[in-house]
PDB file of C-alpha atoms in Angstrom:
ATOM      1  CA  MET O   1      -1.217   0.053  16.664  1.00  0.00           C
ATOM      2  CA  THR O   2       2.443   0.293  16.119  1.00  0.00           C
ATOM      3  CA  LEU O   3       4.670   2.044  13.497  1.00  0.00           C
ATOM      4  CA  TYR O   4       8.136   1.286  12.866  1.00  0.00           C
ATOM      5  CA  HIS O   5      10.997   3.597  11.266  1.00  0.00           C
ATOM      6  CA  GLY O   6      13.444   1.536   9.144  1.00  0.00           C
ATOM      7  CA  ASN O   7      13.371  -1.351   6.455  1.00  0.00           C
ATOM      8  CA  SER O   8      10.805  -3.786   6.604  1.00  0.00           C
ATOM      9  CA  ARG O   9      13.305  -6.504   5.251  1.00  0.00           C
ATOM     10  CA  ASP O  10      15.365  -6.198   8.543  1.00  0.00           C
ATOM     11  CA  LEU O  11      12.563  -6.097  10.923  1.00  0.00           C
ATOM     12  CA  ASP O  12      10.793  -9.023  12.618  1.00  0.00           C
ATOM     13  CA  GLU O  13       7.654  -7.325  14.111  1.00  0.00           C
ATOM     14  CA  TRP O  14       5.410  -6.992  11.156  1.00  0.00           C
ATOM     15  CA  ARG O  15       5.711 -10.458  10.076  1.00  0.00           C
ATOM     16  CA  SER O  16       3.717 -11.776  13.442  1.00  0.00           C
ATOM     17  CA  ALA O  17       0.674  -9.950  11.862  1.00  0.00           C
ATOM     18  CA  GLU O  18      -2.455 -12.305  10.475  1.00  0.00           C
ATOM     19  CA  VAL O  19      -2.790 -10.426   6.821  1.00  0.00           C
ATOM     20  CA  LEU O  20      -0.711  -7.841   4.858  1.00  0.00           C
ATOM     21  CA  VAL O  21      -2.312  -4.904   3.104  1.00  0.00           C
ATOM     22  CA  SER O  22      -0.064  -3.083   1.278  1.00  0.00           C
ATOM     23  CA  ASP O  23       0.773  -0.539  -1.362  1.00  0.00           C
ATOM     24  CA  VAL O  24       4.143  -1.988  -1.973  1.00  0.00           C
ATOM     25  CA  PRO O  25       6.743  -0.561  -4.775  1.00  0.00           C
ATOM     26  CA  TYR O  26       6.165  -2.969  -7.417  1.00  0.00           C
ATOM     27  CA  GLY O  27       8.244  -1.835 -10.266  1.00  0.00           C
ATOM     28  CA  ILE O  28       6.612   0.921 -12.157  1.00  0.00           C
ATOM     29  CA  ASP O  29       9.804   3.157 -11.409  1.00  0.00           C
ATOM     30  CA  TYR O  30       6.960   6.359 -11.222  1.00  0.00           C
ATOM     31  CA  ARG O  31       8.049   9.737 -11.769  1.00  0.00           C
ATOM     32  CA  SER O  32       5.992  12.427 -11.687  1.00  0.00           C
ATOM     33  CA  ASN O  33       5.945  15.056 -13.994  1.00  0.00           C
ATOM     34  CA  SER O  34       3.088  17.144 -12.558  1.00  0.00           C
ATOM     35  CA  ARG O  35       3.129  20.453 -10.428  1.00  0.00           C
ATOM     36  CA  ARG O  36       3.303  18.761  -7.137  1.00  0.00           C
ATOM     37  CA  VAL O  37       4.881  21.593  -5.082  1.00  0.00           C
ATOM     38  CA  THR O  38       6.295  19.764  -1.921  1.00  0.00           C
ATOM     39  CA  LEU O  39       5.491  16.309  -3.441  1.00  0.00           C
ATOM     40  CA  ALA O  40       8.418  14.109  -4.013  1.00  0.00           C
ATOM     41  CA  ARG O  41       8.498  12.450  -7.352  1.00  0.00           C
ATOM     42  CA  SER O  42       9.008   8.752  -6.720  1.00  0.00           C
ATOM     43  CA  ILE O  43       9.912   6.390  -3.806  1.00  0.00           C
ATOM     44  CA  GLU O  44      12.491   4.219  -2.965  1.00  0.00           C
ATOM     45  CA  GLY O  45      12.639   0.916  -4.406  1.00  0.00           C
ATOM     46  CA  ASP O  46      10.373   1.331  -7.241  1.00  0.00           C
ATOM     47  CA  LYS O  47      12.699   0.279 -10.157  1.00  0.00           C
ATOM     48  CA  ASP O  48      11.919  -3.461 -10.100  1.00  0.00           C
ATOM     49  CA  THR O  49       9.538  -5.535  -7.888  1.00  0.00           C
ATOM     50  CA  VAL O  50      12.496  -7.222  -5.570  1.00  0.00           C
ATOM     51  CA  ALA O  51      10.559  -4.766  -2.371  1.00  0.00           C
ATOM     52  CA  ARG O  52       7.228  -6.615  -3.345  1.00  0.00           C
ATOM     53  CA  ASP O  53       8.139 -10.203  -3.879  1.00  0.00           C
ATOM     54  CA  THR O  54      10.560  -9.688  -0.840  1.00  0.00           C
ATOM     55  CA  ALA O  55       7.882  -8.692   1.773  1.00  0.00           C
ATOM     56  CA  ILE O  56       5.361 -11.466   0.662  1.00  0.00           C
ATOM     57  CA  LYS O  57       8.105 -13.924   0.626  1.00  0.00           C
ATOM     58  CA  LEU O  58       9.104 -12.871   4.530  1.00  0.00           C
ATOM     59  CA  PHE O  59       5.342 -12.706   5.442  1.00  0.00           C
ATOM     60  CA  ARG O  60       4.514 -16.368   4.065  1.00  0.00           C
ATOM     61  CA  GLU O  61       7.598 -17.631   5.517  1.00  0.00           C
ATOM     62  CA  SER O  62       6.880 -16.343   8.930  1.00  0.00           C
ATOM     63  CA  HIS O  63       2.931 -18.382   8.732  1.00  0.00           C
ATOM     64  CA  GLN O  64       4.216 -20.839   7.096  1.00  0.00           C
ATOM     65  CA  LEU O  65       1.164 -21.141   5.077  1.00  0.00           C
ATOM     66  CA  GLY O  66       2.881 -20.469   1.407  1.00  0.00           C
ATOM     67  CA  THR O  67       0.039 -19.033  -0.686  1.00  0.00           C
ATOM     68  CA  GLU O  68      -2.244 -19.649   1.473  1.00  0.00           C
ATOM     69  CA  ALA O  69      -1.515 -16.515   3.791  1.00  0.00           C
ATOM     70  CA  PRO O  70      -3.907 -13.607   3.229  1.00  0.00           C
ATOM     71  CA  ALA O  71      -2.645 -10.619   1.565  1.00  0.00           C
ATOM     72  CA  LEU O  72      -4.113  -7.635  -0.197  1.00  0.00           C
ATOM     73  CA  ILE O  73      -1.303  -5.997  -2.272  1.00  0.00           C
ATOM     74  CA  PHE O  74      -1.512  -3.014  -5.088  1.00  0.00           C
ATOM     75  CA  GLY O  75       0.035  -3.153  -8.399  1.00  0.00           C
ATOM     76  CA  THR O  76      -0.642  -2.708 -12.264  1.00  0.00           C
ATOM     77  CA  TRP O  77      -1.161  -4.889 -15.270  1.00  0.00           C
ATOM     78  CA  ARG O  78       2.123  -3.695 -16.869  1.00  0.00           C
ATOM     79  CA  ILE O  79       4.016  -5.631 -14.053  1.00  0.00           C
ATOM     80  CA  PRO O  80       3.989  -9.255 -13.391  1.00  0.00           C
ATOM     81  CA  ARG O  81       1.313 -10.183 -11.008  1.00  0.00           C
ATOM     82  CA  PRO O  82       2.529 -11.606  -7.549  1.00  0.00           C
ATOM     83  CA  GLU O  83       2.614 -15.348  -7.329  1.00  0.00           C
ATOM     84  CA  GLY O  84      -0.336 -17.045  -5.941  1.00  0.00           C
ATOM     85  CA  THR O  85      -2.761 -13.897  -6.970  1.00  0.00           C
ATOM     86  CA  ARG O  86      -6.529 -15.639  -7.011  1.00  0.00           C
ATOM     87  CA  GLN O  87      -7.976 -12.516  -7.873  1.00  0.00           C
ATOM     88  CA  VAL O  88      -7.610  -8.890  -9.313  1.00  0.00           C
ATOM     89  CA  LEU O  89      -9.889  -6.033  -7.764  1.00  0.00           C
ATOM     90  CA  VAL O  90     -10.139  -2.958  -9.713  1.00  0.00           C
ATOM     91  CA  TRP O  91      -9.946   0.474  -7.777  1.00  0.00           C
ATOM     92  CA  ASP O  92     -12.261   2.948  -9.534  1.00  0.00           C
ATOM     93  CA  THR O  93     -10.707   6.169  -9.479  1.00  0.00           C
ATOM     94  CA  LYS O  94     -13.708   8.261 -10.904  1.00  0.00           C
ATOM     95  CA  GLY O  95     -11.620   9.278 -13.844  1.00  0.00           C
ATOM     96  CA  ALA O  96      -8.767  10.522 -12.263  1.00  0.00           C
ATOM     97  CA  LEU O  97      -5.264   8.982 -12.680  1.00  0.00           C
ATOM     98  CA  GLY O  98      -3.254  10.579 -14.738  1.00  0.00           C
ATOM     99  CA  MET O  99      -2.896  11.108 -18.730  1.00  0.00           C
ATOM    100  CA  GLY O 100      -1.527   7.906 -19.518  1.00  0.00           C
ATOM    101  CA  ALA O 101      -0.460   7.409 -23.326  1.00  0.00           C
ATOM    102  CA  MET O 102      -1.105  10.800 -25.015  1.00  0.00           C
ATOM    103  CA  ASP O 103      -1.586   9.088 -28.419  1.00  0.00           C
ATOM    104  CA  LEU O 104      -4.674   6.826 -27.162  1.00  0.00           C
ATOM    105  CA  PRO O 105      -8.318   8.111 -27.133  1.00  0.00           C
ATOM    106  CA  TRP O 106      -8.677   6.693 -23.355  1.00  0.00           C
ATOM    107  CA  LYS O 107      -6.513   7.572 -20.291  1.00  0.00           C
ATOM    108  CA  PRO O 108      -5.988   5.453 -17.489  1.00  0.00           C
ATOM    109  CA  ALA O 109      -8.778   5.512 -14.224  1.00  0.00           C
ATOM    110  CA  HIS O 110      -8.411   2.394 -12.297  1.00  0.00           C
ATOM    111  CA  GLN O 111      -5.761   0.284 -10.506  1.00  0.00           C
ATOM    112  CA  GLU O 112      -5.105  -3.370  -9.847  1.00  0.00           C
ATOM    113  CA  ILE O 113      -5.429  -4.501  -6.280  1.00  0.00           C
ATOM    114  CA  TYR O 114      -3.913  -8.614  -5.743  1.00  0.00           C
ATOM    115  CA  VAL O 115      -5.954 -10.758  -3.873  1.00  0.00           C
ATOM    116  CA  LEU O 116      -3.498 -13.695  -2.361  1.00  0.00           C
ATOM    117  CA  GLY O 117      -4.178 -16.755  -0.102  1.00  0.00           C
ATOM    118  CA  LYS O 118      -7.607 -17.454   1.900  1.00  0.00           C
ATOM    119  CA  GLY O 119      -9.779 -16.288   4.712  1.00  0.00           C
ATOM    120  CA  PHE O 120     -10.975 -13.304   3.769  1.00  0.00           C
ATOM    121  CA  VAL O 121     -14.555 -12.421   4.973  1.00  0.00           C
ATOM    122  CA  GLY O 122     -17.643 -10.695   4.379  1.00  0.00           C
ATOM    123  CA  HIS O 123     -20.547 -10.473   1.744  1.00  0.00           C
ATOM    124  CA  ARG O 124     -19.738 -10.944  -1.942  1.00  0.00           C
ATOM    125  CA  SER O 125     -19.758  -7.740  -3.806  1.00  0.00           C
ATOM    126  CA  SER O 126     -18.085  -6.591  -7.137  1.00  0.00           C
ATOM    127  CA  ASP O 127     -14.478  -6.636  -7.561  1.00  0.00           C
ATOM    128  CA  VAL O 128     -14.449  -3.226  -8.608  1.00  0.00           C
ATOM    129  CA  ILE O 129     -13.976  -0.695  -5.810  1.00  0.00           C
ATOM    130  CA  THR O 130     -15.164   3.050  -6.222  1.00  0.00           C
ATOM    131  CA  ALA O 131     -13.427   5.628  -4.166  1.00  0.00           C
ATOM    132  CA  ALA O 132     -12.220   9.387  -5.248  1.00  0.00           C
ATOM    133  CA  PRO O 133      -8.486   9.362  -4.990  1.00  0.00           C
ATOM    134  CA  VAL O 134      -6.510  11.975  -3.039  1.00  0.00           C
ATOM    135  CA  GLN O 135      -5.893  15.697  -4.680  1.00  0.00           C
ATOM    136  CA  SER O 136      -2.732  15.305  -6.793  1.00  0.00           C
ATOM    137  CA  MET O 137      -0.829  18.119  -5.781  1.00  0.00           C
ATOM    138  CA  GLY O 138       0.364  19.198  -2.172  1.00  0.00           C
ATOM    139  CA  LYS O 139      -0.881  22.183  -1.956  1.00  0.00           C
ATOM    140  CA  ASN O 140      -4.450  20.651  -1.665  1.00  0.00           C
ATOM    141  CA  GLY O 141      -3.590  18.443   0.909  1.00  0.00           C
ATOM    142  CA  ARG O 142      -1.440  15.286  -0.561  1.00  0.00           C
ATOM    143  CA  VAL O 143       1.401  14.456   1.675  1.00  0.00           C
ATOM    144  CA  HIS O 144       2.791  11.292  -0.584  1.00  0.00           C
ATOM    145  CA  PRO O 145       3.247  10.762  -4.353  1.00  0.00           C
ATOM    146  CA  HIS O 146       0.967   7.313  -3.840  1.00  0.00           C
ATOM    147  CA  GLN O 147      -1.415   8.289  -1.177  1.00  0.00           C
ATOM    148  CA  LYS O 148      -4.283   6.282  -1.082  1.00  0.00           C
ATOM    149  CA  PRO O 149      -7.899   7.548   0.241  1.00  0.00           C
ATOM    150  CA  VAL O 150      -8.559   6.007   3.499  1.00  0.00           C
ATOM    151  CA  ALA O 151     -12.302   4.874   2.113  1.00  0.00           C
ATOM    152  CA  LEU O 152     -10.749   2.670  -0.356  1.00  0.00           C
ATOM    153  CA  MET O 153      -8.257   1.130   2.392  1.00  0.00           C
ATOM    154  CA  GLU O 154     -11.351   0.787   4.650  1.00  0.00           C
ATOM    155  CA  ALA O 155     -13.300  -0.898   2.075  1.00  0.00           C
ATOM    156  CA  LEU O 156     -10.550  -3.689   1.450  1.00  0.00           C
ATOM    157  CA  ILE O 157      -9.719  -3.994   5.340  1.00  0.00           C
ATOM    158  CA  GLU O 158     -13.352  -4.682   6.275  1.00  0.00           C
ATOM    159  CA  LYS O 159     -13.292  -8.052   4.295  1.00  0.00           C
ATOM    160  CA  CYS O 160      -9.624  -8.902   5.568  1.00  0.00           C
ATOM    161  CA  PRO O 161      -9.654 -11.997   7.983  1.00  0.00           C
ATOM    162  CA  PRO O 162      -9.687 -11.415  11.851  1.00  0.00           C
ATOM    163  CA  GLY O 163      -6.337 -10.381  13.507  1.00  0.00           C
ATOM    164  CA  VAL O 164      -3.064  -7.945  13.061  1.00  0.00           C
ATOM    165  CA  ILE O 165      -2.823  -6.293   9.772  1.00  0.00           C
ATOM    166  CA  ALA O 166       0.693  -5.650   8.572  1.00  0.00           C
ATOM    167  CA  ASP O 167       1.632  -2.508   6.303  1.00  0.00           C
ATOM    168  CA  PRO O 168       5.838  -2.958   5.725  1.00  0.00           C
ATOM    169  CA  PHE O 169       5.223   0.451   3.411  1.00  0.00           C
ATOM    170  CA  ALA O 170       3.515   2.365   5.239  1.00  0.00           C
ATOM    171  CA  GLY O 171       3.765   5.296   3.165  1.00  0.00           C
ATOM    172  CA  SER O 172       1.073   8.635   3.920  1.00  0.00           C
ATOM    173  CA  GLY O 173      -0.407   5.961   6.654  1.00  0.00           C
ATOM    174  CA  SER O 174      -3.527   5.746   4.949  1.00  0.00           C
ATOM    175  CA  THR O 175      -3.762   1.888   5.553  1.00  0.00           C
ATOM    176  CA  LEU O 176      -2.965   2.730   9.394  1.00  0.00           C
ATOM    177  CA  ILE O 177      -5.705   5.137   9.822  1.00  0.00           C
ATOM    178  CA  ALA O 178      -8.315   2.750   7.966  1.00  0.00           C
ATOM    179  CA  ALA O 179      -7.266  -0.035  10.279  1.00  0.00           C
ATOM    180  CA  ARG O 180      -8.366   2.518  13.237  1.00  0.00           C
ATOM    181  CA  ASN O 181     -10.907   3.625  12.186  1.00  0.00           C
ATOM    182  CA  LEU O 182     -12.573  -0.079  11.807  1.00  0.00           C
ATOM    183  CA  GLY O 183     -10.949  -0.752  15.363  1.00  0.00           C
ATOM    184  CA  ARG O 184      -8.179  -3.550  13.632  1.00  0.00           C
ATOM    185  CA  LYS O 185      -5.030  -3.520  15.126  1.00  0.00           C
ATOM    186  CA  ILE O 186      -1.711  -3.026  12.677  1.00  0.00           C
ATOM    187  CA  ILE O 187       1.770  -3.063  12.501  1.00  0.00           C
ATOM    188  CA  GLY O 188       3.274  -0.667   9.963  1.00  0.00           C
ATOM    189  CA  VAL O 189       6.498  -0.046   8.819  1.00  0.00           C
ATOM    190  CA  GLU O 190       7.973   3.076   6.786  1.00  0.00           C
ATOM    191  CA  LEU O 191      11.466   3.571   5.340  1.00  0.00           C
ATOM    192  CA  GLU O 192      11.436   7.532   5.582  1.00  0.00           C
ATOM    193  CA  GLU O 193      11.493   9.323   8.712  1.00  0.00           C
ATOM    194  CA  ARG O 194       9.490  12.433   6.759  1.00  0.00           C
ATOM    195  CA  TYR O 195       6.781   9.933   5.984  1.00  0.00           C
ATOM    196  CA  CYS O 196       6.970   8.477   9.580  1.00  0.00           C
ATOM    197  CA  GLU O 197       5.984  11.896  11.214  1.00  0.00           C
ATOM    198  CA  VAL O 198       3.402  12.375   8.524  1.00  0.00           C
ATOM    199  CA  ILE O 199       1.596   9.194   9.648  1.00  0.00           C
ATOM    200  CA  ALA O 200       1.770  10.686  13.300  1.00  0.00           C
ATOM    201  CA  ASN O 201       0.348  13.547  12.288  1.00  0.00           C
ATOM    202  CA  ARG O 202      -2.452  12.685  10.527  1.00  0.00           C
ATOM    203  CA  LEU O 203      -2.955   9.703  13.157  1.00  0.00           C
ATOM    204  CA  GLY O 204      -3.439  13.149  15.517  1.00  0.00           C
ATOM    205  CA  GLN O 205      -4.464  12.416  19.241  1.00  0.00           C
ATOM    206  CA  GLY O 206      -5.664   8.604  18.446  1.00  0.00           C
ATOM    207  CA  ALA O 207      -4.150   5.877  20.128  1.00  0.00           C
ATOM    208  CA  PHE O 208      -0.835   5.485  18.839  1.00  0.00           C
ATOM    209  CA  ASN O 209       2.177   3.769  19.381  1.00  0.00           C
ATOM    210  CA  PHE O 210       5.332   5.126  17.545  1.00  0.00           C
ATOM    211  CA  ALA O 211       8.360   2.986  17.818  1.00  0.00           C
ATOM    212  CA  ALA O 212      11.099   4.959  16.317  1.00  0.00           C
ATOM    213  CA  LEU O 213      13.629   2.783  15.117  1.00  0.00           C
ATOM    214  CA  VAL O 214      17.243   3.441  13.710  1.00  0.00           C
ATOM    215  CA  GLU O 215      17.423   2.828  10.070  1.00  0.00           C
ATOM    216  CA  GLU O 216      20.083   0.721   9.107  1.00  0.00           C
ATOM    217  CA  ASP O 217      22.372   0.474   6.118  1.00  0.00           C
TER     218      ASP O 217
END
């Protein structure tokens, strides 16, 4: 596996992968008010869908497959879905996902994952994937405001088409760890150096190629 430090818009390496799997900034402009200790309140590029749509566009252009290029992209019902979405998967967080609108008698307990393109494999199962989220605060081990559980990413990657996986918004590195656990090759890109260090630490002694690139202005 390889991890690049830089802006995915400026790097070509990840675009050669066969599958795109990423928790992209999708325009929710998330700002955490919880007591997260050392965690950042938000991430870069989350004010609109430009980062999400650009990544999908670059990936599709690289393979000349248009909307048939296989991808799994995280999102929310509050933001328009990516063009070419074929199915919506639901991540059931076992009742844990923040407070939501306090004037409503329901609290959010799921996130959406969009299936784009073709070539996915494996036995047919429910479109609801249940996985406990990572603890919400830094003192409990969380390292990124949008950190996804490795078990969830493994469940997604298990049904991806063969070939190299790309995650151009690697964040805490859960996608890379899940790919490693499943014996899949993966190329990751992360904009912030501190998260590149987090990923390297999480991967530990596993086979890992850290390609540190200078971030372009």
